[in-house]
Amino acid sequence: MTGLFDLGGRVALVTGASRGIGRESALQLAAHGAAVAVSGNEPEGCEAVAAEIRAAGGRAVALPCDVEVPEEIDAVVPAALAALGRLDVLVSNVGLTAPPGPLTEVDDETYERIMTVNLRSGLRLAAHALPHLADGGAGSVVLTASIAALRGSSMVGLYSMTKAALVAMARNLAVEWGPRGVRVNAVAPGLIATDMTRPVVSDPERAGRRIAGTPLRRVGTPADVAGAVVYLAAPASAFVTGHVLVVDGGTTITDGT
């Protein structure tokens, strides 16, 4: 494979890769030539994805990691380097929602956990990965945010806050690491059919309202987001950094009517 989307010779580390958006991103990065370190907190799921990549002729290794455990985050980048020899792409794909409710009623324990998983873990992982991405001369970081980062919410305010901060993280890291050839961007999915969104997607009334407010009139798929991830990892986006690529079927461009 040659061209703008050729990832041959590149190595990608994808977190949250045992299912959903992370899984599809790992598979699509591999399909475009990258070797992939498949990471997540479900060891069997990670190995299944890595095995699927290998069965298709790709190169992959499963590296389970629980992002709530700092020591496991600290270990995953060295493990990827040991297994695959280099690191060119980091896809930090984690997201945890709090019980729905007013932002001012979030207790301290929930606040700390959501902030740690959704925000701190990504920064800690990036801190380990960025020097190695810079060594290759054309590294790319893709952070999974959400359209919740771009809008207010009366029910998932803490989740929205963490994803907005993740967008700010992408911009700041883009400024810091651009001179060393590393690009840092974020994707902001809308309603995507994953395990996390099943309560909405499986509810005809709630899903219907969301679809009615989406110009493309459907729920997104993990593959829709994975395509954006591949773009941001590939040479096609070589002059794109600090950007938030919205993948929502047009939900955020409507006025709600």
CSV table of C-alpha atoms in Angstrom, one decimal:
chain,number,residue,atom,x,y,z
A,1,MET,CA,0.0,0.0,0.0
A,2,THR,CA,1.2,3.5,-0.9
A,3,GLY,CA,-0.2,6.9,-0.6
A,4,LEU,CA,-1.8,9.3,1.8
A,5,PHE,CA,-3.3,6.6,4.0
A,6,ASP,CA,-0.3,4.2,4.0
A,7,LEU,CA,0.8,3.3,7.5
A,8,GLY,CA,3.3,0.6,6.5
A,9,GLY,CA,6.2,0.5,8.8
A,10,ARG,CA,4.4,2.4,11.5
A,11,VAL,CA,3.6,1.2,15.0
A,12,ALA,CA,0.4,2.2,16.8
A,13,LEU,CA,-0.6,1.8,20.4
A,14,VAL,CA,-4.4,1.9,20.9
A,15,THR,CA,-6.0,1.9,24.3
A,16,GLY,CA,-9.6,0.8,25.0
A,17,ALA,CA,-9.0,-1.5,22.0
A,18,SER,CA,-10.9,-4.6,23.2
A,19,ARG,CA,-14.2,-3.3,21.9
A,20,GLY,CA,-16.1,-0.5,20.3
A,21,ILE,CA,-14.3,2.5,18.8
A,22,GLY,CA,-10.9,1.3,20.1
A,23,ARG,CA,-11.3,-2.2,18.6
A,24,GLU,CA,-12.4,-0.8,15.2
A,25,SER,CA,-9.6,1.7,15.2
A,26,ALA,CA,-7.0,-1.0,15.9
A,27,LEU,CA,-8.4,-3.1,13.1
A,28,GLN,CA,-8.4,-0.3,10.6
A,29,LEU,CA,-4.9,1.0,11.5
A,30,ALA,CA,-3.7,-2.6,10.9
A,31,ALA,CA,-5.6,-2.8,7.6
A,32,HIS,CA,-3.7,0.3,6.5
A,33,GLY,CA,-0.4,-1.3,7.3
A,34,ALA,CA,0.4,-0.4,10.9
A,35,ALA,CA,1.6,-2.9,13.5
A,36,VAL,CA,-0.7,-2.5,16.5
A,37,ALA,CA,-0.3,-2.8,20.3
A,38,VAL,CA,-3.8,-3.6,21.4
A,39,SER,CA,-4.4,-2.3,24.9
A,40,GLY,CA,-7.3,-2.2,27.3
A,41,ASN,CA,-8.6,-3.5,30.6
A,42,GLU,CA,-10.0,-6.7,29.2
A,43,PRO,CA,-7.1,-9.2,28.5
A,44,GLU,CA,-9.2,-11.7,26.6
A,45,GLY,CA,-10.7,-9.0,24.4
A,46,CYS,CA,-7.3,-7.5,23.7
A,47,GLU,CA,-5.9,-10.9,22.6
A,48,ALA,CA,-9.0,-11.5,20.5
A,49,VAL,CA,-8.4,-8.3,18.6
A,50,ALA,CA,-4.7,-8.9,18.2
A,51,ALA,CA,-5.4,-12.4,16.9
A,52,GLU,CA,-7.9,-11.1,14.4
A,53,ILE,CA,-5.2,-8.7,13.1
A,54,ARG,CA,-2.6,-11.5,12.9
A,55,ALA,CA,-5.1,-13.8,11.1
A,56,ALA,CA,-5.5,-11.1,8.5
A,57,GLY,CA,-1.8,-11.0,7.9
A,58,GLY,CA,-1.0,-8.1,10.2
A,59,ARG,CA,1.3,-7.7,13.1
A,60,ALA,CA,-0.2,-7.2,16.6
A,61,VAL,CA,0.4,-7.8,20.2
A,62,ALA,CA,-2.0,-7.7,23.1
A,63,LEU,CA,-0.9,-5.5,26.0
A,64,PRO,CA,-3.7,-5.3,28.7
A,65,CYS,CA,-3.6,-2.2,30.8
A,66,ASP,CA,-6.0,-0.8,33.4
A,67,VAL,CA,-5.8,3.0,33.1
A,68,GLU,CA,-7.0,3.3,36.7
A,69,VAL,CA,-3.6,1.8,37.8
A,70,PRO,CA,-0.7,4.3,37.2
A,71,GLU,CA,1.9,1.5,37.3
A,72,GLU,CA,0.1,-0.2,34.4
A,73,ILE,CA,0.0,3.0,32.3
A,74,ASP,CA,3.7,3.4,33.0
A,75,ALA,CA,4.5,-0.1,31.8
A,76,VAL,CA,2.5,-0.2,28.5
A,77,VAL,CA,4.6,2.1,26.4
A,78,PRO,CA,7.9,0.2,27.2
A,79,ALA,CA,6.1,-3.0,26.6
A,80,ALA,CA,4.9,-1.8,23.1
A,81,LEU,CA,8.5,-0.7,22.3
A,82,ALA,CA,9.9,-4.1,23.4
A,83,ALA,CA,7.4,-6.0,21.4
A,84,LEU,CA,7.2,-3.9,18.2
A,85,GLY,CA,10.4,-2.0,18.2
A,86,ARG,CA,9.2,1.6,17.8
A,87,LEU,CA,6.1,3.8,18.3
A,88,ASP,CA,4.6,6.2,15.8
A,89,VAL,CA,0.9,6.6,16.7
A,90,LEU,CA,-0.9,6.8,20.0
A,91,VAL,CA,-4.7,6.4,20.1
A,92,SER,CA,-5.8,7.3,23.6
A,93,ASN,CA,-9.3,6.0,23.7
A,94,VAL,CA,-10.9,5.8,27.1
A,95,GLY,CA,-14.2,7.1,28.5
A,96,LEU,CA,-16.2,6.6,31.7
A,97,THR,CA,-19.5,8.2,32.5
A,98,ALA,CA,-20.8,9.1,35.9
A,99,PRO,CA,-24.3,8.4,37.0
A,100,PRO,CA,-26.6,11.0,35.3
A,101,GLY,CA,-27.5,14.0,37.4
A,102,PRO,CA,-26.6,17.6,38.2
A,103,LEU,CA,-23.0,18.5,38.1
A,104,THR,CA,-23.1,20.2,41.5
A,105,GLU,CA,-24.2,16.9,43.1
A,106,VAL,CA,-21.2,14.8,42.0
A,107,ASP,CA,-19.4,13.4,45.1
A,108,ASP,CA,-15.7,13.6,45.5
A,109,GLU,CA,-15.0,9.9,44.9
A,110,THR,CA,-16.9,9.9,41.6
A,111,TYR,CA,-15.2,13.2,40.6
A,112,GLU,CA,-11.7,11.8,41.2
A,113,ARG,CA,-12.4,8.5,39.4
A,114,ILE,CA,-13.9,10.2,36.2
A,115,MET,CA,-11.1,12.7,36.1
A,116,THR,CA,-8.5,10.1,36.5
A,117,VAL,CA,-9.9,7.7,33.8
A,118,ASN,CA,-11.0,10.3,31.2
A,119,LEU,CA,-8.3,12.9,31.6
A,120,ARG,CA,-5.3,12.1,33.8
A,121,SER,CA,-4.7,8.7,32.3
A,122,GLY,CA,-4.5,10.1,28.8
A,123,LEU,CA,-2.0,12.7,29.9
A,124,ARG,CA,0.1,10.2,31.8
A,125,LEU,CA,0.1,7.9,28.8
A,126,ALA,CA,1.0,10.7,26.4
A,127,ALA,CA,3.9,11.7,28.6
A,128,HIS,CA,5.5,8.3,28.2
A,129,ALA,CA,4.7,8.0,24.5
A,130,LEU,CA,5.6,11.5,23.1
A,131,PRO,CA,9.4,11.3,23.3
A,132,HIS,CA,9.3,8.1,21.3
A,133,LEU,CA,6.8,9.5,18.8
A,134,ALA,CA,9.2,12.4,18.3
A,135,ASP,CA,12.1,10.1,17.7
A,136,GLY,CA,10.4,8.8,14.5
A,137,GLY,CA,10.0,12.4,13.1
A,138,ALA,CA,6.3,12.1,12.2
A,139,GLY,CA,4.4,11.0,15.3
A,140,SER,CA,0.7,11.3,15.8
A,141,VAL,CA,-1.5,11.3,18.9
A,142,VAL,CA,-5.3,10.9,18.6
A,143,LEU,CA,-7.4,11.5,21.7
A,144,THR,CA,-11.0,10.3,21.8
A,145,ALA,CA,-13.1,13.2,23.0
A,146,SER,CA,-16.9,13.6,22.4
A,147,ILE,CA,-19.4,16.1,21.1
A,148,ALA,CA,-20.2,16.4,24.8
A,149,ALA,CA,-17.0,18.6,25.0
A,150,LEU,CA,-18.7,21.1,22.7
A,151,ARG,CA,-22.1,21.4,24.3
A,152,GLY,CA,-23.6,21.8,27.8
A,153,SER,CA,-25.5,19.0,29.5
A,154,SER,CA,-27.9,18.9,32.4
A,155,MET,CA,-27.2,15.2,33.0
A,156,VAL,CA,-23.6,14.3,32.1
A,157,GLY,CA,-21.8,17.5,33.0
A,158,LEU,CA,-18.7,15.8,34.6
A,159,TYR,CA,-18.2,13.6,31.5
A,160,SER,CA,-18.5,16.7,29.3
A,161,MET,CA,-16.0,18.6,31.5
A,162,THR,CA,-13.4,15.8,31.1
A,163,LYS,CA,-13.9,15.6,27.3
A,164,ALA,CA,-13.6,19.4,27.0
A,165,ALA,CA,-10.4,19.3,29.0
A,166,LEU,CA,-9.2,16.5,26.7
A,167,VAL,CA,-9.7,18.8,23.7
A,168,ALA,CA,-7.6,21.5,25.5
A,169,MET,CA,-5.0,18.9,26.1
A,170,ALA,CA,-4.8,18.1,22.4
A,171,ARG,CA,-4.3,21.8,21.6
A,172,ASN,CA,-1.6,22.3,24.2
A,173,LEU,CA,0.3,19.2,23.4
A,174,ALA,CA,0.1,20.1,19.7
A,175,VAL,CA,1.8,23.4,20.5
A,176,GLU,CA,4.4,21.8,22.8
A,177,TRP,CA,5.4,18.9,20.5
A,178,GLY,CA,4.8,20.4,17.1
A,179,PRO,CA,8.4,21.6,16.8
A,180,ARG,CA,9.6,18.0,17.3
A,181,GLY,CA,7.3,16.7,14.4
A,182,VAL,CA,4.5,15.3,16.5
A,183,ARG,CA,0.9,16.1,15.7
A,184,VAL,CA,-1.8,15.9,18.4
A,185,ASN,CA,-5.5,15.9,17.5
A,186,ALA,CA,-8.8,14.8,18.9
A,187,VAL,CA,-11.9,13.1,17.5
A,188,ALA,CA,-15.3,14.1,18.9
A,189,PRO,CA,-17.8,11.3,18.2
A,190,GLY,CA,-21.6,11.9,18.4
A,191,LEU,CA,-24.0,9.1,19.2
A,192,ILE,CA,-22.1,5.9,18.2
A,193,ALA,CA,-23.5,2.4,18.7
A,194,THR,CA,-21.2,1.0,21.4
A,195,ASP,CA,-21.6,-0.8,24.8
A,196,MET,CA,-21.5,2.6,26.5
A,197,THR,CA,-24.4,4.1,24.5
A,198,ARG,CA,-26.6,0.9,24.5
A,199,PRO,CA,-29.1,2.4,26.9
A,200,VAL,CA,-29.8,5.2,24.4
A,201,VAL,CA,-29.4,3.3,21.2
A,202,SER,CA,-31.7,0.5,22.3
A,203,ASP,CA,-34.4,2.9,23.5
A,204,PRO,CA,-36.6,3.7,20.5
A,205,GLU,CA,-37.8,7.0,21.9
A,206,ARG,CA,-34.4,8.3,23.0
A,207,ALA,CA,-32.7,7.1,19.9
A,208,GLY,CA,-35.4,8.5,17.8
A,209,ARG,CA,-35.0,12.0,19.2
A,210,ARG,CA,-31.3,11.9,18.6
A,211,ILE,CA,-31.7,10.6,15.1
A,212,ALA,CA,-34.3,13.2,14.3
A,213,GLY,CA,-31.8,15.9,15.3
A,214,THR,CA,-29.0,14.4,13.2
A,215,PRO,CA,-28.9,15.5,9.5
A,216,LEU,CA,-27.7,12.1,8.4
A,217,ARG,CA,-30.6,10.5,10.2
A,218,ARG,CA,-28.8,7.5,11.8
A,219,VAL,CA,-26.7,6.4,14.7
A,220,GLY,CA,-23.0,6.3,14.0
A,221,THR,CA,-20.8,3.1,14.0
A,222,PRO,CA,-17.4,2.5,15.4
A,223,ALA,CA,-16.1,2.3,11.8
A,224,ASP,CA,-17.3,5.9,11.2
A,225,VAL,CA,-14.9,7.0,14.0
A,226,ALA,CA,-12.1,4.6,13.0
A,227,GLY,CA,-12.0,6.2,9.6
A,228,ALA,CA,-11.3,9.6,11.3
A,229,VAL,CA,-8.6,8.0,13.5
A,230,VAL,CA,-6.9,6.5,10.5
A,231,TYR,CA,-6.9,9.9,8.7
A,232,LEU,CA,-5.4,11.6,11.8
A,233,ALA,CA,-2.7,8.9,12.1
A,234,ALA,CA,-1.8,8.9,8.4
A,235,PRO,CA,0.3,11.1,6.1
A,236,ALA,CA,-3.0,12.5,4.7
A,237,SER,CA,-3.2,14.7,7.8
A,238,ALA,CA,0.4,15.7,7.9
A,239,PHE,CA,-0.4,19.4,8.2
A,240,VAL,CA,-3.2,19.0,10.7
A,241,THR,CA,-2.6,19.4,14.4
A,242,GLY,CA,-4.5,20.8,17.4
A,243,HIS,CA,-7.7,20.0,15.6
A,244,VAL,CA,-11.0,18.5,16.8
A,245,LEU,CA,-12.5,16.3,14.1
A,246,VAL,CA,-16.3,16.0,14.9
A,247,VAL,CA,-17.8,12.7,13.8
A,248,ASP,CA,-21.5,13.1,14.6
A,249,GLY,CA,-23.5,12.9,11.4
A,250,GLY,CA,-24.2,16.7,11.7
A,251,THR,CA,-25.8,16.7,15.2
A,252,THR,CA,-23.9,19.7,16.4
A,253,ILE,CA,-24.6,21.8,13.4
A,254,THR,CA,-28.4,21.8,13.9
A,255,ASP,CA,-30.5,24.2,15.9
A,256,GLY,CA,-32.6,21.3,17.4
A,257,THR,CA,-35.6,21.9,15.2
